[in-house]
Structures are given as C-alpha cells and as structure tokens.
PDB file of C-alpha atoms in Angstrom:
ATOM      1  CA  PRO A 586     -14.352 -22.799 -17.362  1.00 83.00           C
ATOM      2  CA  PHE A 587     -15.980 -19.540 -16.327  1.00 89.00           C
ATOM      3  CA  LYS A 588     -17.889 -19.226 -19.610  1.00 90.00           C
ATOM      4  CA  ASP A 589     -19.581 -22.594 -19.072  1.00 94.00           C
ATOM      5  CA  LYS A 590     -20.559 -21.842 -15.495  1.00 94.00           C
ATOM      6  CA  PHE A 591     -21.583 -18.214 -16.047  1.00 94.00           C
ATOM      7  CA  PRO A 592     -22.327 -17.772 -19.770  1.00 93.00           C
ATOM      8  CA  ASN A 593     -24.220 -14.518 -19.214  1.00 93.00           C
ATOM      9  CA  ARG A 594     -21.321 -12.949 -17.335  1.00 94.00           C
ATOM     10  CA  LEU A 595     -18.688 -13.269 -20.062  1.00 95.00           C
ATOM     11  CA  ILE A 596     -18.228 -10.876 -22.968  1.00 95.00           C
ATOM     12  CA  ASN A 597     -15.707 -11.758 -25.673  1.00 94.00           C
ATOM     13  CA  ALA A 598     -14.879  -8.362 -27.140  1.00 95.00           C
ATOM     14  CA  GLY A 599     -12.578  -9.810 -29.779  1.00 92.00           C
ATOM     15  CA  VAL A 600      -9.508  -7.974 -31.026  1.00 93.00           C
ATOM     16  CA  ALA A 601     -10.895  -4.631 -29.869  1.00 96.00           C
ATOM     17  CA  GLU A 602      -9.187  -3.807 -26.604  1.00 97.00           C
ATOM     18  CA  ALA A 603     -10.197  -0.143 -26.510  1.00 97.00           C
ATOM     19  CA  ASN A 604     -13.843  -1.100 -26.994  1.00 97.00           C
ATOM     20  CA  MET A 605     -13.471  -3.785 -24.336  1.00 98.00           C
ATOM     21  CA  VAL A 606     -12.390  -1.256 -21.697  1.00 98.00           C
ATOM     22  CA  GLY A 607     -15.145   1.092 -22.863  1.00 98.00           C
ATOM     23  CA  ILE A 608     -17.725  -1.663 -22.408  1.00 98.00           C
ATOM     24  CA  ALA A 609     -16.339  -2.403 -18.946  1.00 98.00           C
ATOM     25  CA  SER A 610     -16.577   1.260 -17.983  1.00 98.00           C
ATOM     26  CA  GLY A 611     -20.192   1.352 -19.130  1.00 98.00           C
ATOM     27  CA  LEU A 612     -21.004  -1.761 -17.123  1.00 98.00           C
ATOM     28  CA  SER A 613     -19.344  -0.226 -14.082  1.00 98.00           C
ATOM     29  CA  SER A 614     -21.518   2.875 -14.414  1.00 98.00           C
ATOM     30  CA  GLN A 615     -24.528   0.581 -14.032  1.00 98.00           C
ATOM     31  CA  GLY A 616     -23.252  -1.034 -10.851  1.00 98.00           C
ATOM     32  CA  PHE A 617     -21.408  -4.056 -12.236  1.00 98.00           C
ATOM     33  CA  ILE A 618     -17.820  -4.914 -11.254  1.00 98.00           C
ATOM     34  CA  PRO A 619     -16.124  -5.784 -14.558  1.00 98.00           C
ATOM     35  CA  PHE A 620     -12.831  -7.675 -14.760  1.00 98.00           C
ATOM     36  CA  VAL A 621     -11.073  -7.074 -18.090  1.00 98.00           C
ATOM     37  CA  ASN A 622      -8.405  -9.546 -19.184  1.00 96.00           C
ATOM     38  CA  THR A 623      -5.959  -9.429 -22.085  1.00 97.00           C
ATOM     39  CA  PHE A 624      -2.228  -9.283 -22.784  1.00 96.00           C
ATOM     40  CA  GLY A 625      -0.591  -6.577 -20.677  1.00 97.00           C
ATOM     41  CA  CYS A 626       0.705  -4.780 -23.759  1.00 96.00           C
ATOM     42  CA  PHE A 627      -2.790  -4.381 -25.205  1.00 97.00           C
ATOM     43  CA  ALA A 628      -4.464  -3.734 -21.845  1.00 97.00           C
ATOM     44  CA  THR A 629      -2.264  -0.691 -21.328  1.00 97.00           C
ATOM     45  CA  ARG A 630      -0.831   0.623 -24.592  1.00 96.00           C
ATOM     46  CA  ARG A 631      -3.778  -0.045 -26.900  1.00 96.00           C
ATOM     47  CA  ALA A 632      -6.544   0.768 -24.430  1.00 97.00           C
ATOM     48  CA  TYR A 633      -4.703   3.436 -22.451  1.00 98.00           C
ATOM     49  CA  ASP A 634      -6.985   6.355 -23.273  1.00 98.00           C
ATOM     50  CA  GLN A 635     -10.101   4.349 -22.409  1.00 98.00           C
ATOM     51  CA  PHE A 636      -8.633   3.131 -19.113  1.00 98.00           C
ATOM     52  CA  PHE A 637      -7.394   6.636 -18.290  1.00 98.00           C
ATOM     53  CA  LEU A 638     -10.594   8.502 -19.147  1.00 98.00           C
ATOM     54  CA  SER A 639     -13.581   6.142 -19.348  1.00 98.00           C
ATOM     55  CA  ALA A 640     -12.529   4.116 -16.307  1.00 98.00           C
ATOM     56  CA  ASN A 641     -10.421   6.334 -14.055  1.00 98.00           C
ATOM     57  CA  TYR A 642     -11.315   9.939 -14.895  1.00 98.00           C
ATOM     58  CA  ALA A 643     -14.973   8.899 -14.762  1.00 98.00           C
ATOM     59  CA  ARG A 644     -14.350   7.285 -11.336  1.00 98.00           C
ATOM     60  CA  GLN A 645     -15.524   3.855 -12.431  1.00 98.00           C
ATOM     61  CA  ASN A 646     -14.756   0.497 -10.833  1.00 98.00           C
ATOM     62  CA  VAL A 647     -12.897  -1.357 -13.595  1.00 99.00           C
ATOM     63  CA  LYS A 648     -10.420  -4.152 -12.817  1.00 99.00           C
ATOM     64  CA  LEU A 649      -7.894  -4.420 -15.654  1.00 99.00           C
ATOM     65  CA  VAL A 650      -5.778  -7.589 -15.700  1.00 98.00           C
ATOM     66  CA  GLY A 651      -2.734  -7.592 -17.984  1.00 98.00           C
ATOM     67  CA  THR A 652      -1.229 -11.035 -18.524  1.00 96.00           C
ATOM     68  CA  ASP A 653       2.202 -12.158 -19.776  1.00 96.00           C
ATOM     69  CA  PRO A 654       4.102  -9.207 -18.307  1.00 96.00           C
ATOM     70  CA  GLY A 655       7.661  -8.429 -19.327  1.00 97.00           C
ATOM     71  CA  VAL A 656       9.729 -11.334 -20.606  1.00 97.00           C
ATOM     72  CA  THR A 657       6.997 -13.881 -19.836  1.00 96.00           C
ATOM     73  CA  ALA A 658       5.499 -13.003 -23.241  1.00 96.00           C
ATOM     74  CA  THR A 659       8.367 -15.169 -24.647  1.00 96.00           C
ATOM     75  CA  TYR A 660       7.547 -16.309 -28.206  1.00 96.00           C
ATOM     76  CA  ASN A 661       4.917 -13.624 -28.716  1.00 94.00           C
ATOM     77  CA  GLY A 662       7.879 -11.316 -29.120  1.00 94.00           C
ATOM     78  CA  GLY A 663       8.629  -7.653 -28.722  1.00 94.00           C
ATOM     79  CA  THR A 664       5.236  -6.433 -29.929  1.00 94.00           C
ATOM     80  CA  HIS A 665       3.550  -8.374 -27.121  1.00 95.00           C
ATOM     81  CA  MET A 666       6.174  -7.753 -24.417  1.00 96.00           C
ATOM     82  CA  PRO A 667       4.963  -5.125 -21.944  1.00 95.00           C
ATOM     83  CA  PHE A 668       7.943  -3.564 -20.221  1.00 97.00           C
ATOM     84  CA  CYS A 669       6.257  -0.196 -19.668  1.00 97.00           C
ATOM     85  CA  ASP A 670       2.789  -1.170 -18.384  1.00 98.00           C
ATOM     86  CA  THR A 671       3.642  -0.553 -14.730  1.00 98.00           C
ATOM     87  CA  ALA A 672       4.960   2.918 -15.518  1.00 98.00           C
ATOM     88  CA  LEU A 673       2.017   3.777 -17.770  1.00 98.00           C
ATOM     89  CA  THR A 674      -0.640   2.831 -15.241  1.00 98.00           C
ATOM     90  CA  ARG A 675       1.210   4.185 -12.221  1.00 97.00           C
ATOM     91  CA  VAL A 676       0.839   7.780 -13.410  1.00 97.00           C
ATOM     92  CA  ILE A 677      -2.966   7.566 -13.609  1.00 98.00           C
ATOM     93  CA  PRO A 678      -4.470   9.375 -10.588  1.00 98.00           C
ATOM     94  CA  ASP A 679      -5.913   7.124  -7.849  1.00 96.00           C
ATOM     95  CA  VAL A 680      -5.383   3.855  -9.740  1.00 98.00           C
ATOM     96  CA  VAL A 681      -4.067   0.815  -7.843  1.00 99.00           C
ATOM     97  CA  VAL A 682      -1.215  -1.105  -9.511  1.00 99.00           C
ATOM     98  CA  LEU A 683      -0.522  -4.679  -8.385  1.00 97.00           C
ATOM     99  CA  GLU A 684       1.728  -7.586  -9.333  1.00 98.00           C
ATOM    100  CA  PRO A 685       1.204 -10.786  -7.297  1.00 96.00           C
ATOM    101  CA  GLY A 686       4.316 -12.782  -6.467  1.00 94.00           C
ATOM    102  CA  ASP A 687       2.837 -16.284  -6.375  1.00 94.00           C
ATOM    103  CA  GLY A 688      -0.410 -18.257  -6.376  1.00 93.00           C
ATOM    104  CA  TYR A 689      -1.299 -17.523  -2.745  1.00 95.00           C
ATOM    105  CA  SER A 690      -0.666 -13.846  -3.361  1.00 95.00           C
ATOM    106  CA  LEU A 691      -2.977 -13.898  -6.373  1.00 95.00           C
ATOM    107  CA  HIS A 692      -5.698 -15.766  -4.479  1.00 94.00           C
ATOM    108  CA  HIS A 693      -5.871 -13.201  -1.686  1.00 95.00           C
ATOM    109  CA  LEU A 694      -5.223 -10.084  -3.744  1.00 96.00           C
ATOM    110  CA  LEU A 695      -7.900 -11.004  -6.269  1.00 96.00           C
ATOM    111  CA  LYS A 696     -10.483 -10.856  -3.497  1.00 96.00           C
ATOM    112  CA  ALA A 697      -9.017  -7.566  -2.291  1.00 97.00           C
ATOM    113  CA  VAL A 698      -9.212  -6.158  -5.824  1.00 98.00           C
ATOM    114  CA  TYR A 699     -12.868  -7.179  -6.039  1.00 98.00           C
ATOM    115  CA  GLU A 700     -13.645  -5.457  -2.743  1.00 98.00           C
ATOM    116  CA  HIS A 701     -11.653  -2.308  -3.574  1.00 98.00           C
ATOM    117  CA  LYS A 702     -13.813   0.585  -4.750  1.00 98.00           C
ATOM    118  CA  GLY A 703     -12.009   2.015  -7.754  1.00 98.00           C
ATOM    119  CA  SER A 704     -10.057   0.961 -10.803  1.00 98.00           C
ATOM    120  CA  VAL A 705      -7.108  -1.413 -10.585  1.00 99.00           C
ATOM    121  CA  TYR A 706      -4.380  -2.648 -12.922  1.00 99.00           C
ATOM    122  CA  MET A 707      -3.128  -6.122 -12.030  1.00 98.00           C
ATOM    123  CA  ARG A 708      -0.030  -7.425 -13.775  1.00 97.00           C
ATOM    124  CA  LEU A 709      -0.252 -11.204 -13.897  1.00 94.00           C
ATOM    125  CA  GLN A 710       2.142 -13.971 -14.911  1.00 91.00           C
ATOM    126  CA  ARG A 711       0.005 -16.892 -16.075  1.00 85.00           C
ATOM    127  CA  LYS A 712       2.219 -19.921 -15.447  1.00 80.00           C
ATOM    128  CA  GLY A 713       5.444 -21.131 -13.895  1.00 76.00           C
ATOM    129  CA  ASN A 714       4.998 -19.220 -10.640  1.00 81.00           C
ATOM    130  CA  PRO A 715       7.088 -20.675  -7.783  1.00 87.00           C
ATOM    131  CA  ILE A 716       5.342 -20.683  -4.414  1.00 92.00           C
ATOM    132  CA  VAL A 717       6.974 -18.259  -1.991  1.00 94.00           C
ATOM    133  CA  HIS A 718       4.361 -17.577   0.661  1.00 94.00           C
ATOM    134  CA  SER A 719       2.488 -19.903   2.990  1.00 92.00           C
ATOM    135  CA  ALA A 720      -1.219 -20.549   2.642  1.00 90.00           C
ATOM    136  CA  GLN A 721      -1.732 -18.674   5.923  1.00 91.00           C
ATOM    137  CA  GLN A 722      -0.029 -15.463   4.771  1.00 94.00           C
ATOM    138  CA  GLN A 723      -2.306 -12.429   4.826  1.00 94.00           C
ATOM    139  CA  PHE A 724      -2.255  -9.907   1.978  1.00 96.00           C
ATOM    140  CA  GLU A 725      -3.495  -6.342   1.845  1.00 97.00           C
ATOM    141  CA  ILE A 726      -3.424  -3.804  -0.967  1.00 98.00           C
ATOM    142  CA  GLY A 727      -0.685  -1.270  -0.255  1.00 98.00           C
ATOM    143  CA  LYS A 728       1.120  -3.409   2.329  1.00 98.00           C
ATOM    144  CA  GLY A 729       4.381  -5.130   1.388  1.00 98.00           C
ATOM    145  CA  ILE A 730       5.488  -8.383   2.994  1.00 98.00           C
ATOM    146  CA  VAL A 731       8.893  -9.067   4.534  1.00 98.00           C
ATOM    147  CA  VAL A 732       9.847 -12.469   3.140  1.00 98.00           C
ATOM    148  CA  LYS A 733      13.323 -12.446   4.692  1.00 98.00           C
ATOM    149  CA  ASP A 734      14.821 -10.074   7.221  1.00 98.00           C
ATOM    150  CA  GLY A 735      18.281  -8.574   6.898  1.00 98.00           C
ATOM    151  CA  SER A 736      20.433  -5.665   8.031  1.00 98.00           C
ATOM    152  CA  ASP A 737      22.927  -4.929   5.223  1.00 98.00           C
ATOM    153  CA  VAL A 738      20.805  -4.341   2.112  1.00 99.00           C
ATOM    154  CA  THR A 739      17.126  -4.548   1.174  1.00 99.00           C
ATOM    155  CA  LEU A 740      15.862  -6.265  -1.977  1.00 99.00           C
ATOM    156  CA  ILE A 741      12.400  -4.986  -2.917  1.00 99.00           C
ATOM    157  CA  ALA A 742      10.758  -7.152  -5.584  1.00 99.00           C
ATOM    158  CA  SER A 743       7.477  -7.369  -7.452  1.00 98.00           C
ATOM    159  CA  GLY A 744       6.129 -10.270  -9.485  1.00 96.00           C
ATOM    160  CA  ALA A 745       6.861 -13.984  -9.544  1.00 95.00           C
ATOM    161  CA  ILE A 746      10.143 -14.003 -11.468  1.00 97.00           C
ATOM    162  CA  MET A 747      11.906 -11.234  -9.618  1.00 98.00           C
ATOM    163  CA  LEU A 748      10.614 -12.182  -6.176  1.00 98.00           C
ATOM    164  CA  SER A 749      12.008 -15.702  -6.532  1.00 97.00           C
ATOM    165  CA  HIS A 750      15.246 -14.291  -7.984  1.00 98.00           C
ATOM    166  CA  ALA A 751      15.546 -11.835  -5.100  1.00 99.00           C
ATOM    167  CA  ILE A 752      15.277 -14.725  -2.648  1.00 98.00           C
ATOM    168  CA  SER A 753      17.984 -16.620  -4.566  1.00 98.00           C
ATOM    169  CA  ALA A 754      20.159 -13.499  -4.573  1.00 99.00           C
ATOM    170  CA  ALA A 755      19.719 -13.096  -0.812  1.00 99.00           C
ATOM    171  CA  GLU A 756      20.835 -16.692  -0.313  1.00 98.00           C
ATOM    172  CA  GLU A 757      23.939 -16.054  -2.430  1.00 98.00           C
ATOM    173  CA  LEU A 758      24.718 -12.845  -0.555  1.00 99.00           C
ATOM    174  CA  GLU A 759      24.419 -14.713   2.730  1.00 98.00           C
ATOM    175  CA  LYS A 760      27.236 -17.001   1.584  1.00 98.00           C
ATOM    176  CA  GLN A 761      29.341 -13.848   1.339  1.00 97.00           C
ATOM    177  CA  GLY A 762      28.423 -12.786   4.857  1.00 98.00           C
ATOM    178  CA  ILE A 763      25.877 -10.198   3.719  1.00 98.00           C
ATOM    179  CA  LYS A 764      22.442 -10.158   5.325  1.00 99.00           C
ATOM    180  CA  ALA A 765      19.886  -9.118   2.720  1.00 99.00           C
ATOM    181  CA  ALA A 766      16.258  -8.432   3.515  1.00 99.00           C
ATOM    182  CA  VAL A 767      13.686  -9.412   0.874  1.00 99.00           C
ATOM    183  CA  ILE A 768      10.365  -7.608   0.541  1.00 99.00           C
ATOM    184  CA  ASP A 769       7.480  -8.679  -1.682  1.00 99.00           C
ATOM    185  CA  MET A 770       6.165  -5.316  -2.853  1.00 99.00           C
ATOM    186  CA  HIS A 771       3.118  -6.723  -4.624  1.00 98.00           C
ATOM    187  CA  THR A 772       1.504  -3.276  -4.649  1.00 98.00           C
ATOM    188  CA  VAL A 773       3.490  -0.777  -6.688  1.00 98.00           C
ATOM    189  CA  LYS A 774       0.842   1.904  -6.141  1.00 99.00           C
ATOM    190  CA  PRO A 775       0.026   2.865  -3.464  1.00 98.00           C
ATOM    191  CA  LEU A 776       3.570   2.090  -2.359  1.00 99.00           C
ATOM    192  CA  ASP A 777       4.055   0.853   1.198  1.00 99.00           C
ATOM    193  CA  GLU A 778       6.049   3.940   2.141  1.00 99.00           C
ATOM    194  CA  GLU A 779       6.221   3.065   5.833  1.00 99.00           C
ATOM    195  CA  LEU A 780       7.878  -0.285   5.106  1.00 99.00           C
ATOM    196  CA  VAL A 781      10.257   1.198   2.522  1.00 99.00           C
ATOM    197  CA  LEU A 782      11.295   3.940   4.929  1.00 99.00           C
ATOM    198  CA  SER A 783      11.869   1.554   7.830  1.00 99.00           C
ATOM    199  CA  TYR A 784      14.164  -0.695   5.775  1.00 99.00           C
ATOM    200  CA  ALA A 785      15.965   2.249   4.183  1.00 99.00           C
ATOM    201  CA  LYS A 786      16.837   3.392   7.702  1.00 98.00           C
ATOM    202  CA  LYS A 787      17.689  -0.138   8.804  1.00 98.00           C
ATOM    203  CA  THR A 788      19.939  -1.199   5.906  1.00 98.00           C
ATOM    204  CA  GLY A 789      20.945   2.035   4.156  1.00 98.00           C
ATOM    205  CA  ALA A 790      20.920   0.369   0.733  1.00 99.00           C
ATOM    206  CA  ILE A 791      18.035  -0.666  -1.524  1.00 99.00           C
ATOM    207  CA  VAL A 792      17.817  -2.773  -4.689  1.00 99.00           C
ATOM    208  CA  THR A 793      14.507  -2.863  -6.553  1.00 99.00           C
ATOM    209  CA  CYS A 794      13.790  -5.943  -8.666  1.00 99.00           C
ATOM    210  CA  GLU A 795      11.172  -5.916 -11.434  1.00 98.00           C
ATOM    211  CA  ASN A 796      10.394  -7.716 -14.683  1.00 98.00           C
ATOM    212  CA  ALA A 797       9.689  -4.355 -16.284  1.00 97.00           C
ATOM    213  CA  GLN A 798      11.249  -1.167 -17.565  1.00 96.00           C
ATOM    214  CA  MET A 799      13.283   0.482 -14.798  1.00 94.00           C
ATOM    215  CA  ILE A 800      12.042   3.930 -15.832  1.00 95.00           C
ATOM    216  CA  GLY A 801       8.841   4.783 -13.987  1.00 95.00           C
ATOM    217  CA  GLY A 802       8.120   1.402 -12.424  1.00 96.00           C
ATOM    218  CA  LEU A 803       8.756  -0.025  -8.956  1.00 98.00           C
ATOM    219  CA  GLY A 804      12.309   1.320  -8.926  1.00 98.00           C
ATOM    220  CA  GLY A 805      11.077   4.757  -9.847  1.00 97.00           C
ATOM    221  CA  ALA A 806       8.420   4.694  -7.138  1.00 98.00           C
ATOM    222  CA  VAL A 807      10.918   3.703  -4.431  1.00 99.00           C
ATOM    223  CA  ALA A 808      13.579   6.179  -5.593  1.00 98.00           C
ATOM    224  CA  GLU A 809      11.091   9.054  -5.826  1.00 98.00           C
ATOM    225  CA  PHE A 810       9.807   8.449  -2.320  1.00 99.00           C
ATOM    226  CA  LEU A 811      13.220   8.036  -0.691  1.00 99.00           C
ATOM    227  CA  SER A 812      14.781  11.010  -2.473  1.00 98.00           C
ATOM    228  CA  GLU A 813      12.207  13.256  -0.819  1.00 98.00           C
ATOM    229  CA  ASN A 814      11.988  11.586   2.582  1.00 98.00           C
ATOM    230  CA  HIS A 815      15.204   9.728   3.437  1.00 98.00           C
ATOM    231  CA  PRO A 816      17.925   9.881   0.739  1.00 98.00           C
ATOM    232  CA  THR A 817      19.236   6.336   0.373  1.00 98.00           C
ATOM    233  CA  ILE A 818      21.339   4.471  -2.174  1.00 98.00           C
ATOM    234  CA  VAL A 819      18.871   2.832  -4.586  1.00 98.00           C
ATOM    235  CA  ARG A 820      19.993   0.485  -7.350  1.00 99.00           C
ATOM    236  CA  ARG A 821      17.494  -0.942  -9.833  1.00 98.00           C
ATOM    237  CA  ALA A 822      17.501  -4.451 -11.290  1.00 99.00           C
ATOM    238  CA  GLY A 823      15.071  -4.355 -14.178  1.00 98.00           C
ATOM    239  CA  VAL A 824      14.811  -3.961 -17.932  1.00 98.00           C
ATOM    240  CA  LYS A 825      17.011  -1.205 -19.310  1.00 96.00           C
ATOM    241  CA  ASP A 826      16.025   1.177 -22.126  1.00 95.00           C
ATOM    242  CA  LEU A 827      15.217  -1.626 -24.593  1.00 96.00           C
ATOM    243  CA  PHE A 828      12.435  -3.135 -26.692  1.00 97.00           C
ATOM    244  CA  GLY A 829      11.438  -6.779 -26.200  1.00 97.00           C
ATOM    245  CA  GLU A 830      12.283  -9.653 -28.520  1.00 97.00           C
ATOM    246  CA  VAL A 831      11.350 -13.265 -29.263  1.00 97.00           C
ATOM    247  CA  GLY A 832      12.872 -16.098 -27.250  1.00 97.00           C
ATOM    248  CA  GLN A 833      12.566 -18.758 -24.575  1.00 97.00           C
ATOM    249  CA  LEU A 834      12.030 -17.477 -21.060  1.00 97.00           C
ATOM    250  CA  ASP A 835      15.493 -18.492 -19.811  1.00 97.00           C
ATOM    251  CA  TYR A 836      17.127 -16.768 -22.779  1.00 98.00           C
ATOM    252  CA  LEU A 837      15.125 -13.578 -22.237  1.00 98.00           C
ATOM    253  CA  ILE A 838      15.901 -13.511 -18.514  1.00 98.00           C
ATOM    254  CA  ASP A 839      19.603 -13.584 -19.394  1.00 98.00           C
ATOM    255  CA  ARG A 840      19.219 -11.220 -22.343  1.00 98.00           C
ATOM    256  CA  PHE A 841      17.568  -8.525 -20.237  1.00 98.00           C
ATOM    257  CA  GLU A 842      19.675  -9.243 -17.135  1.00 98.00           C
ATOM    258  CA  LEU A 843      16.827 -10.223 -14.842  1.00 98.00           C
ATOM    259  CA  THR A 844      18.941 -12.835 -13.074  1.00 98.00           C
ATOM    260  CA  PRO A 845      19.815 -13.446  -9.419  1.00 99.00           C
ATOM    261  CA  LYS A 846      23.402 -12.532 -10.358  1.00 99.00           C
ATOM    262  CA  ARG A 847      22.261  -9.092 -11.549  1.00 99.00           C
ATOM    263  CA  ILE A 848      20.537  -8.545  -8.218  1.00 99.00           C
ATOM    264  CA  VAL A 849      23.637  -9.679  -6.319  1.00 99.00           C
ATOM    265  CA  ASP A 850      25.834  -7.325  -8.357  1.00 99.00           C
ATOM    266  CA  GLU A 851      23.485  -4.398  -7.769  1.00 99.00           C
ATOM    267  CA  ALA A 852      23.360  -5.192  -4.048  1.00 99.00           C
ATOM    268  CA  LEU A 853      27.145  -5.265  -3.748  1.00 99.00           C
ATOM    269  CA  LEU A 854      27.394  -1.962  -5.600  1.00 98.00           C
ATOM    270  CA  ALA A 855      24.734  -0.392  -3.379  1.00 98.00           C
ATOM    271  CA  ILE A 856      26.560  -1.517  -0.247  1.00 98.00           C
ATOM    272  CA  THR A 857      29.861  -0.007  -1.432  1.00 97.00           C
ATOM    273  CA  LYS A 858      28.128   3.350  -1.939  1.00 96.00           C
ATOM    274  CA  LYS A 859      26.659   3.557   1.564  1.00 91.00           C
TER     275      LYS A 859
END
C-alpha cells in the first residue's frame, strides 16, 4: 500500500472533506502536487466551495479523485450516490473533468493528470471495469477515442459502465442493419469538439451515454456545443431527474435505465428524427 511505501506522503484527513481539499490547496501553494481521494459525493458536494475557491479560483494544482460514481455506490445508497458531480465540477472555470473508461485508460490518464498544470476532477469507478482498450492505446486529456466506427448514429460514452454498454448497444444495432460509431469521451471538459463535430456531420444523430445526471453532464456538454455550431439530433442516455437509492449494481442499472437497451432505444429514436 502507498502508506507503507511513502508514509510521509499520505495525510488521512478523516471525515472532514472540506478541510482535506483546503489542506491540498495549501500544499499546492508550496509546490506539491496533491491527489485528494474520497467518495465522489463528498469530493464535490461537501467540499465544493473549497475546490471552487481554494483550489481553482486560487489557481492551484489540486487533483480531486471522486470514487464510486453514480450507481456504483450501490449499498452506500442515495446519500453516497453522486449523479451530479460531473455537472457541478464542469461549471468551474478552467477545471479538467475526466472519467476513465477502463484500466488502461486510467493508467495513462493518471500520468496525464499528474503532468497537467491545474486542478482536475477525476471520476473513478473502483472495481468491475471491463477492459475495452488495448495496452498500446494512447490517451490524451481532451481527446476522445473512436472505439468503433459507424455512419448511422454516434454513441458518445464516458466511464466504464456506459462505455461497455455503448459497445453492446452498437453490436445490437448492427444486427438491425444500423452502423453505430462508439466514442470513448473520457474527458468531459475540455470536450473534444473537433471529434464531436466530425461525427455529428458524418452520422447526423448523437446519443450520449453517462452514469450520471443528464442535466449538465456529458450530454449537456455535447448538446450545448452542437446547438451553437452544427445543430444535430442529440438524445441522452443517463440518469433522469432522480435521487439515488440502495441496491445491487444490476438492480440500479435497470432502475435508472442505464442499460444497453436504453441506448439502443435512444439511438433508434435519434435516427428517426434525422
């Protein structure tokens, strides 16, 4: 464990998330590069003012890692289920917002986060991440990755659950004669606008897929950009206007309609509206 190997580089701040981000901001002001780790709900909601002001407004270099995003909080329940963390952090000026899609993505993006000068929020599922990318895949902050090409509809996903579900949905759509492109949009902010625009022009229909509140998250980012630059049909597969609840992961995926079927349905609807 990290604490055994580097005991002088670990601070356990206890149940004091706001103080934890404040400490990290102070360390950053002295030239350190602090990584702050806690549940996504507490990293954003409970320590929001400190991350907004002490870290970002003060132009510090704080790396905030929020674990157990969305329904992956499972038995911790609604109080610990961050559906709005992407939206909350996305509105902070100059902050980078990331959600790796698998282990290889995390490995490369973690190094990129370390090297990035400025504060970052990384949304991170801790376990059960299917491998999507190859070990040779290159990752860059702000650059999405085309996992599967297609010409009829584009599925833009972030995070492990929805990226794997988008791939499954594309396979199902292919059985129906529909060619769906799949993009791993691991960086929600800054959005890869060039890639979004190119596939909006190519397919004319977009479905965003996120294990998060649809309001203000990845879907919001894509819709905002396209509405101003290339009006395109955008459907969003994500959590609706709801609070979280307790349950097994499979139950919660069904309960909040984060399934491959939901993505397929949204894709078919988007295509009919082209």
